Amino acid sequence: MALRSQPAFRRLQIYAFDPSASTDLGTATMNAAVVKIPWEKELKPGPVGEYVEVIDVDPASDAFYEPVNLNAPHLLAQDGFAPSEGNPQFHQQMVYAVAMSTIRNFERALGRRILWPWRWAHDLPDSYQSKAYMPRLRIYPHALREANAYYSPQKRALLLGYFRAGLEDVGRNLPGGTVFACLSHDIIAHEISHAILDGMHRLYLEPSNVDSLAFHEAFADIVALFQHFTMPEAVRHQIATYRGDLSQRSLLSGLALQFGQAIGKYGALRDGIDKLKNGLPNATAILSATEPHERGSILVAAVFDAFVAIYSSRIADLIRLVTGDGSRFPSNDLHPDLVNRLTAEANKSARHVLRMCIRALDYLPPVDITFGDFLRALITADHDLVEDDARGYRIAVIEAFRRRGIYPKDCRSLACDSLLWQQSDDDEAVDWLDGINISYMETRAALWRQSIDNATALYTRLTDSSKFSPAMVRRMGLSLGANSSKTVRKSRQSGESVIDVQSVRTTRRIGPDGEVLPQLVVEITQERRGYSDPELQRDADEKGRTSKRADFVFRGGCTLIIDLQSRKIRYIISKDIESAERLEAQRRYLFEKDSESLGATYFALGSRDEPFAFLHRNG
């Protein structure tokens, strides 16, 4: 029998939560966790691997810390450095380990390897070929001396800060002591999720509606929350402490406890459990919540509520054996064997909900994301992979969203079949796969090149309007041909409507019974000129030109889910470029004084350079 030439995994020590949990006698023993991440044979000091590059320069101190070599024999023998606030090399190890754990969770759910946002390479002539491959995301553990940490789309990097805690009301922190964002599992997972989401949906950083930035923040929080459940010792400790009841606020439901306490919040920076009134969440809070973190917390609470409902249904029989009532948790300490069983069920439920959320990213429109779109994507993506919802997971999700007033548009009811994205008619499907390479690529660089070549091929096909019926074009949310909207961006050379194939992604998801779901996910967008003055907008729509430059870019387009087995389009998830309702809603959001918009606060209109630098300052 052939022996494995290298290990399958690398084991590294991290803080399960953050250093503050190690200063509490009740949680210190479980806060030093060990994670298993895929083994990288070519890992260099830094660490510098295939996906990330840790660069430990500290501009505020004019220091450059020696990069850790995780292949050193003494570190391999003891699972890396032990957790330490004072060792910069452990800081490097921590950010690398958490980043790779997060990447692994995404890849398992998506059924493919992740790619970082591309850069422009202006020395190349063709529009698609001028997109340059970004092999690694850079992570700077000590980039800022301030209470901030953020993903920088401009630098394609995570910039993590450190700062001094306040002098009063700082929880378990030392008054005036130093707090490092790079030692918070939640902050690292949150920021790496921003980067992965930006690599999949570049236009989600544009402030098109009140949900756009809030979704980015909420999704990053969801990933960070559910990664708590990948560490069994931490979950086991919390389940024993709260006697199996995960509906109570705990370390598992909180985010960035040390950071939150250090800036005077008296607790975690944010929490996945919202406030209840008479046992129910506030279904009207979403009507007035506009700040991205505040609004995003409503979506996070809905997803965590669904998880708690799923977990509770899975353990009802176990609790019934102890209390005689499956809905009432014990008032006494649990037997260790029962704690182990509840831990296993919590891990399984959290893993399933996290994968549901990540898979849904492929079922979202390419622009103008709303919370209602995410609900429909969750239900459709899960239905595609697991048609029989025997345990009622999808019902739990719908109920949790309904309880917080999150509703999708254009649906007749909240029944599961009503929330599914509308399937494409078979007789209007075309043979999309001619010239498309769907073979398996060994490296991420080859996968990137394949995606660019496929985008070029699809662009050529889409610009031949004779291949599509007008009805098909309209369902795709596009405006093509002689009758296209006058304000849609046109080519200066041909005068034809300009479209952009944003991405072409091949996925092969594995269902719970081992079945394979091979699909091609295509994102297509268009641009339209938008004006702050409604009269000017109407004039431009009618005449096609004005004396004033456009005030903002309005986008439409679609996501196509193509079944690689039947070679048919399964779903067309569109945002109509000619929608007067959406155009007016975006104009009001961006410009009207009495609007709920925060777009002008966080962005110079039309800019997407550094949206998170301001959003994340002081939490």
PDB file of N, CA, C and O in Angstrom, residues 173-224:
ATOM      1  N   ASN A 173     -10.871  43.274  30.309  1.00  0.00           N
ATOM      2  CA  ASN A 173      -9.631  43.843  29.792  1.00  0.00           C
ATOM      3  C   ASN A 173      -8.902  44.631  30.878  1.00  0.00           C
ATOM      4  O   ASN A 173      -9.518  45.135  31.822  1.00  0.00           O
ATOM      5  N   LEU A 174      -7.611  44.757  30.731  1.00  0.00           N
ATOM      6  CA  LEU A 174      -6.822  45.642  31.581  1.00  0.00           C
ATOM      7  C   LEU A 174      -7.107  47.083  31.162  1.00  0.00           C
ATOM      8  O   LEU A 174      -6.972  47.417  29.982  1.00  0.00           O
ATOM      9  N   PRO A 175      -7.533  47.950  32.091  1.00  0.00           N
ATOM     10  CA  PRO A 175      -7.744  49.350  31.722  1.00  0.00           C
ATOM     11  C   PRO A 175      -6.482  49.938  31.095  1.00  0.00           C
ATOM     12  O   PRO A 175      -5.400  49.902  31.680  1.00  0.00           O
ATOM     13  N   GLY A 176      -6.620  50.461  29.893  1.00  0.00           N
ATOM     14  CA  GLY A 176      -5.472  51.002  29.179  1.00  0.00           C
ATOM     15  C   GLY A 176      -4.611  49.962  28.512  1.00  0.00           C
ATOM     16  O   GLY A 176      -3.601  50.302  27.880  1.00  0.00           O
ATOM     17  N   GLY A 177      -4.974  48.668  28.631  1.00  0.00           N
ATOM     18  CA  GLY A 177      -4.200  47.604  28.004  1.00  0.00           C
ATOM     19  C   GLY A 177      -4.409  47.567  26.501  1.00  0.00           C
ATOM     20  O   GLY A 177      -5.332  48.157  25.952  1.00  0.00           O
ATOM     21  N   THR A 178      -3.532  46.834  25.804  1.00  0.00           N
ATOM     22  CA  THR A 178      -3.580  46.766  24.349  1.00  0.00           C
ATOM     23  C   THR A 178      -4.504  45.640  23.894  1.00  0.00           C
ATOM     24  O   THR A 178      -4.435  44.524  24.406  1.00  0.00           O
ATOM     25  N   VAL A 179      -5.348  45.963  22.945  1.00  0.00           N
ATOM     26  CA  VAL A 179      -6.283  45.004  22.365  1.00  0.00           C
ATOM     27  C   VAL A 179      -5.927  44.826  20.893  1.00  0.00           C
ATOM     28  O   VAL A 179      -5.820  45.812  20.150  1.00  0.00           O
ATOM     29  N   PHE A 180      -5.754  43.574  20.462  1.00  0.00           N
ATOM     30  CA  PHE A 180      -5.363  43.266  19.087  1.00  0.00           C
ATOM     31  C   PHE A 180      -6.542  42.659  18.337  1.00  0.00           C
ATOM     32  O   PHE A 180      -7.064  41.611  18.721  1.00  0.00           O
ATOM     33  N   ALA A 181      -6.937  43.286  17.235  1.00  0.00           N
ATOM     34  CA  ALA A 181      -7.997  42.715  16.393  1.00  0.00           C
ATOM     35  C   ALA A 181      -7.554  41.393  15.784  1.00  0.00           C
ATOM     36  O   ALA A 181      -8.377  40.505  15.550  1.00  0.00           O
ATOM     37  N   CYS A 182      -6.263  41.216  15.557  1.00  0.00           N
ATOM     38  CA  CYS A 182      -5.759  40.000  14.916  1.00  0.00           C
ATOM     39  C   CYS A 182      -5.836  38.785  15.837  1.00  0.00           C
ATOM     40  O   CYS A 182      -5.547  37.667  15.397  1.00  0.00           O
ATOM     41  N   LEU A 183      -6.207  38.982  17.108  1.00  0.00           N
ATOM     42  CA  LEU A 183      -6.365  37.859  18.022  1.00  0.00           C
ATOM     43  C   LEU A 183      -7.825  37.509  18.255  1.00  0.00           C
ATOM     44  O   LEU A 183      -8.133  36.655  19.095  1.00  0.00           O
ATOM     45  N   SER A 184      -8.720  38.149  17.537  1.00  0.00           N
ATOM     46  CA  SER A 184     -10.147  37.840  17.623  1.00  0.00           C
ATOM     47  C   SER A 184     -10.542  36.931  16.470  1.00  0.00           C
ATOM     48  O   SER A 184     -10.483  37.335  15.304  1.00  0.00           O
ATOM     49  N   HIS A 185     -10.941  35.711  16.791  1.00  0.00           N
ATOM     50  CA  HIS A 185     -11.398  34.770  15.769  1.00  0.00           C
ATOM     51  C   HIS A 185     -12.533  35.392  14.954  1.00  0.00           C
ATOM     52  O   HIS A 185     -12.574  35.258  13.716  1.00  0.00           O
ATOM     53  N   ASP A 186     -13.446  36.095  15.616  1.00  0.00           N
ATOM     54  CA  ASP A 186     -14.619  36.646  14.940  1.00  0.00           C
ATOM     55  C   ASP A 186     -14.240  37.733  13.950  1.00  0.00           C
ATOM     56  O   ASP A 186     -14.780  37.782  12.831  1.00  0.00           O
ATOM     57  N   ILE A 187     -13.334  38.620  14.330  1.00  0.00           N
ATOM     58  CA  ILE A 187     -12.948  39.719  13.454  1.00  0.00           C
ATOM     59  C   ILE A 187     -12.241  39.194  12.209  1.00  0.00           C
ATOM     60  O   ILE A 187     -12.518  39.626  11.089  1.00  0.00           O
ATOM     61  N   ILE A 188     -11.343  38.235  12.378  1.00  0.00           N
ATOM     62  CA  ILE A 188     -10.624  37.681  11.226  1.00  0.00           C
ATOM     63  C   ILE A 188     -11.598  37.006  10.266  1.00  0.00           C
ATOM     64  O   ILE A 188     -11.567  37.229   9.047  1.00  0.00           O
ATOM     65  N   ALA A 189     -12.490  36.149  10.802  1.00  0.00           N
ATOM     66  CA  ALA A 189     -13.456  35.451   9.953  1.00  0.00           C
ATOM     67  C   ALA A 189     -14.389  36.442   9.262  1.00  0.00           C
ATOM     68  O   ALA A 189     -14.745  36.252   8.089  1.00  0.00           O
ATOM     69  N   HIS A 190     -14.783  37.496   9.977  1.00  0.00           N
ATOM     70  CA  HIS A 190     -15.657  38.520   9.400  1.00  0.00           C
ATOM     71  C   HIS A 190     -14.981  39.194   8.208  1.00  0.00           C
ATOM     72  O   HIS A 190     -15.583  39.325   7.129  1.00  0.00           O
ATOM     73  N   GLU A 191     -13.740  39.614   8.385  1.00  0.00           N
ATOM     74  CA  GLU A 191     -13.064  40.356   7.315  1.00  0.00           C
ATOM     75  C   GLU A 191     -12.731  39.467   6.123  1.00  0.00           C
ATOM     76  O   GLU A 191     -12.832  39.902   4.971  1.00  0.00           O
ATOM     77  N   ILE A 192     -12.331  38.235   6.359  1.00  0.00           N
ATOM     78  CA  ILE A 192     -12.019  37.345   5.238  1.00  0.00           C
ATOM     79  C   ILE A 192     -13.293  37.035   4.451  1.00  0.00           C
ATOM     80  O   ILE A 192     -13.269  36.868   3.230  1.00  0.00           O
ATOM     81  N   SER A 193     -14.448  37.019   5.136  1.00  0.00           N
ATOM     82  CA  SER A 193     -15.719  36.789   4.446  1.00  0.00           C
ATOM     83  C   SER A 193     -16.068  37.959   3.537  1.00  0.00           C
ATOM     84  O   SER A 193     -16.615  37.767   2.442  1.00  0.00           O
ATOM     85  N   HIS A 194     -15.767  39.187   3.983  1.00  0.00           N
ATOM     86  CA  HIS A 194     -15.943  40.346   3.109  1.00  0.00           C
ATOM     87  C   HIS A 194     -15.151  40.164   1.818  1.00  0.00           C
ATOM     88  O   HIS A 194     -15.651  40.440   0.712  1.00  0.00           O
ATOM     89  N   ALA A 195     -13.910  39.717   1.939  1.00  0.00           N
ATOM     90  CA  ALA A 195     -13.041  39.569   0.765  1.00  0.00           C
ATOM     91  C   ALA A 195     -13.570  38.493  -0.176  1.00  0.00           C
ATOM     92  O   ALA A 195     -13.570  38.666  -1.408  1.00  0.00           O
ATOM     93  N   ILE A 196     -14.016  37.364   0.380  1.00  0.00           N
ATOM     94  CA  ILE A 196     -14.539  36.280  -0.464  1.00  0.00           C
ATOM     95  C   ILE A 196     -15.822  36.728  -1.157  1.00  0.00           C
ATOM     96  O   ILE A 196     -16.025  36.469  -2.360  1.00  0.00           O
ATOM     97  N   LEU A 197     -16.708  37.411  -0.420  1.00  0.00           N
ATOM     98  CA  LEU A 197     -17.952  37.896  -1.011  1.00  0.00           C
ATOM     99  C   LEU A 197     -17.670  38.908  -2.113  1.00  0.00           C
ATOM    100  O   LEU A 197     -18.333  38.914  -3.156  1.00  0.00           O
ATOM    101  N   ASP A 198     -16.666  39.760  -1.924  1.00  0.00           N
ATOM    102  CA  ASP A 198     -16.303  40.724  -2.953  1.00  0.00           C
ATOM    103  C   ASP A 198     -15.748  40.024  -4.186  1.00  0.00           C
ATOM    104  O   ASP A 198     -15.952  40.484  -5.316  1.00  0.00           O
ATOM    105  N   GLY A 199     -15.065  38.912  -3.997  1.00  0.00           N
ATOM    106  CA  GLY A 199     -14.565  38.151  -5.130  1.00  0.00           C
ATOM    107  C   GLY A 199     -15.674  37.512  -5.939  1.00  0.00           C
ATOM    108  O   GLY A 199     -15.523  37.294  -7.153  1.00  0.00           O
ATOM    109  N   MET A 200     -16.795  37.215  -5.292  1.00  0.00           N
ATOM    110  CA  MET A 200     -17.926  36.598  -5.993  1.00  0.00           C
ATOM    111  C   MET A 200     -18.875  37.633  -6.578  1.00  0.00           C
ATOM    112  O   MET A 200     -19.408  37.444  -7.676  1.00  0.00           O
ATOM    113  N   HIS A 201     -19.117  38.722  -5.844  1.00  0.00           N
ATOM    114  CA  HIS A 201     -20.102  39.731  -6.252  1.00  0.00           C
ATOM    115  C   HIS A 201     -19.481  41.120  -6.079  1.00  0.00           C
ATOM    116  O   HIS A 201     -19.702  41.792  -5.067  1.00  0.00           O
ATOM    117  N   ARG A 202     -18.749  41.570  -7.065  1.00  0.00           N
ATOM    118  CA  ARG A 202     -18.013  42.838  -6.948  1.00  0.00           C
ATOM    119  C   ARG A 202     -18.943  44.038  -6.814  1.00  0.00           C
ATOM    120  O   ARG A 202     -18.578  45.047  -6.213  1.00  0.00           O
ATOM    121  N   LEU A 203     -20.146  43.966  -7.371  1.00  0.00           N
ATOM    122  CA  LEU A 203     -21.032  45.123  -7.396  1.00  0.00           C
ATOM    123  C   LEU A 203     -21.887  45.247  -6.140  1.00  0.00           C
ATOM    124  O   LEU A 203     -22.703  46.161  -6.029  1.00  0.00           O
ATOM    125  N   TYR A 204     -21.709  44.334  -5.171  1.00  0.00           N
ATOM    126  CA  TYR A 204     -22.466  44.438  -3.929  1.00  0.00           C
ATOM    127  C   TYR A 204     -21.957  45.563  -3.021  1.00  0.00           C
ATOM    128  O   TYR A 204     -22.586  45.870  -2.013  1.00  0.00           O
ATOM    129  N   LEU A 205     -20.814  46.143  -3.370  1.00  0.00           N
ATOM    130  CA  LEU A 205     -20.291  47.248  -2.574  1.00  0.00           C
ATOM    131  C   LEU A 205     -20.889  48.585  -2.995  1.00  0.00           C
ATOM    132  O   LEU A 205     -20.604  49.609  -2.370  1.00  0.00           O
ATOM    133  N   GLU A 206     -21.689  48.590  -4.040  1.00  0.00           N
ATOM    134  CA  GLU A 206     -22.310  49.837  -4.472  1.00  0.00           C
ATOM    135  C   GLU A 206     -23.571  50.092  -3.647  1.00  0.00           C
ATOM    136  O   GLU A 206     -24.392  49.187  -3.461  1.00  0.00           O
ATOM    137  N   PRO A 207     -23.765  51.324  -3.172  1.00  0.00           N
ATOM    138  CA  PRO A 207     -24.915  51.634  -2.309  1.00  0.00           C
ATOM    139  C   PRO A 207     -26.183  51.855  -3.124  1.00  0.00           C
ATOM    140  O   PRO A 207     -26.629  52.983  -3.325  1.00  0.00           O
ATOM    141  N   SER A 208     -26.813  50.790  -3.598  1.00  0.00           N
ATOM    142  CA  SER A 208     -27.996  50.926  -4.442  1.00  0.00           C
ATOM    143  C   SER A 208     -29.291  50.950  -3.636  1.00  0.00           C
ATOM    144  O   SER A 208     -30.317  51.427  -4.120  1.00  0.00           O
ATOM    145  N   ASN A 209     -29.266  50.407  -2.409  1.00  0.00           N
ATOM    146  CA  ASN A 209     -30.458  50.430  -1.553  1.00  0.00           C
ATOM    147  C   ASN A 209     -30.021  50.250  -0.102  1.00  0.00           C
ATOM    148  O   ASN A 209     -28.843  50.014   0.183  1.00  0.00           O
ATOM    149  N   VAL A 210     -30.964  50.343   0.807  1.00  0.00           N
ATOM    150  CA  VAL A 210     -30.637  50.322   2.229  1.00  0.00           C
ATOM    151  C   VAL A 210     -30.103  48.964   2.684  1.00  0.00           C
ATOM    152  O   VAL A 210     -29.449  48.855   3.727  1.00  0.00           O
ATOM    153  N   ASP A 211     -30.343  47.918   1.898  1.00  0.00           N
ATOM    154  CA  ASP A 211     -29.883  46.572   2.270  1.00  0.00           C
ATOM    155  C   ASP A 211     -28.475  46.253   1.772  1.00  0.00           C
ATOM    156  O   ASP A 211     -27.878  45.273   2.211  1.00  0.00           O
ATOM    157  N   SER A 212     -27.948  47.031   0.827  1.00  0.00           N
ATOM    158  CA  SER A 212     -26.727  46.609   0.124  1.00  0.00           C
ATOM    159  C   SER A 212     -25.525  46.466   1.059  1.00  0.00           C
ATOM    160  O   SER A 212     -24.923  45.395   1.150  1.00  0.00           O
ATOM    161  N   LEU A 213     -25.153  47.537   1.768  1.00  0.00           N
ATOM    162  CA  LEU A 213     -24.037  47.424   2.709  1.00  0.00           C
ATOM    163  C   LEU A 213     -24.405  46.548   3.899  1.00  0.00           C
ATOM    164  O   LEU A 213     -23.563  45.826   4.439  1.00  0.00           O
ATOM    165  N   ALA A 214     -25.674  46.617   4.313  1.00  0.00           N
ATOM    166  CA  ALA A 214     -26.114  45.822   5.461  1.00  0.00           C
ATOM    167  C   ALA A 214     -25.958  44.338   5.175  1.00  0.00           C
ATOM    168  O   ALA A 214     -25.616  43.556   6.074  1.00  0.00           O
ATOM    169  N   PHE A 215     -26.203  43.916   3.924  1.00  0.00           N
ATOM    170  CA  PHE A 215     -26.042  42.499   3.598  1.00  0.00           C
ATOM    171  C   PHE A 215     -24.587  42.085   3.716  1.00  0.00           C
ATOM    172  O   PHE A 215     -24.274  41.003   4.235  1.00  0.00           O
ATOM    173  N   HIS A 216     -23.671  42.912   3.237  1.00  0.00           N
ATOM    174  CA  HIS A 216     -22.244  42.595   3.341  1.00  0.00           C
ATOM    175  C   HIS A 216     -21.859  42.384   4.803  1.00  0.00           C
ATOM    176  O   HIS A 216     -21.173  41.409   5.156  1.00  0.00           O
ATOM    177  N   GLU A 217     -22.305  43.300   5.673  1.00  0.00           N
ATOM    178  CA  GLU A 217     -21.972  43.193   7.091  1.00  0.00           C
ATOM    179  C   GLU A 217     -22.644  41.980   7.728  1.00  0.00           C
ATOM    180  O   GLU A 217     -22.036  41.256   8.517  1.00  0.00           O
ATOM    181  N   ALA A 218     -23.908  41.765   7.402  1.00  0.00           N
ATOM    182  CA  ALA A 218     -24.643  40.649   8.000  1.00  0.00           C
ATOM    183  C   ALA A 218     -24.049  39.316   7.586  1.00  0.00           C
ATOM    184  O   ALA A 218     -23.867  38.421   8.420  1.00  0.00           O
ATOM    185  N   PHE A 219     -23.733  39.170   6.306  1.00  0.00           N
ATOM    186  CA  PHE A 219     -23.207  37.879   5.856  1.00  0.00           C
ATOM    187  C   PHE A 219     -21.864  37.577   6.514  1.00  0.00           C
ATOM    188  O   PHE A 219     -21.611  36.428   6.922  1.00  0.00           O
ATOM    189  N   ALA A 220     -21.006  38.588   6.643  1.00  0.00           N
ATOM    190  CA  ALA A 220     -19.714  38.369   7.301  1.00  0.00           C
ATOM    191  C   ALA A 220     -19.914  37.979   8.763  1.00  0.00           C
ATOM    192  O   ALA A 220     -19.186  37.123   9.297  1.00  0.00           O
ATOM    193  N   ASP A 221     -20.899  38.573   9.435  1.00  0.00           N
ATOM    194  CA  ASP A 221     -21.203  38.196  10.818  1.00  0.00           C
ATOM    195  C   ASP A 221     -21.734  36.770  10.900  1.00  0.00           C
ATOM    196  O   ASP A 221     -21.414  36.031  11.844  1.00  0.00           O
ATOM    197  N   ILE A 222     -22.573  36.377   9.944  1.00  0.00           N
ATOM    198  CA  ILE A 222     -23.133  35.022   9.943  1.00  0.00           C
ATOM    199  C   ILE A 222     -22.018  33.986   9.857  1.00  0.00           C
ATOM    200  O   ILE A 222     -22.003  32.996  10.597  1.00  0.00           O
ATOM    201  N   VAL A 223     -21.063  34.207   8.976  1.00  0.00           N
ATOM    202  CA  VAL A 223     -19.942  33.265   8.844  1.00  0.00           C
ATOM    203  C   VAL A 223     -19.148  33.201  10.141  1.00  0.00           C
ATOM    204  O   VAL A 223     -18.816  32.112  10.640  1.00  0.00           O
ATOM    205  N   ALA A 224     -18.834  34.366  10.717  1.00  0.00           N
ATOM    206  CA  ALA A 224     -18.060  34.381  11.958  1.00  0.00           C
ATOM    207  C   ALA A 224     -18.805  33.675  13.086  1.00  0.00           C
ATOM    208  O   ALA A 224     -18.204  32.910  13.862  1.00  0.00           O
TER     209      ALA A 224
END
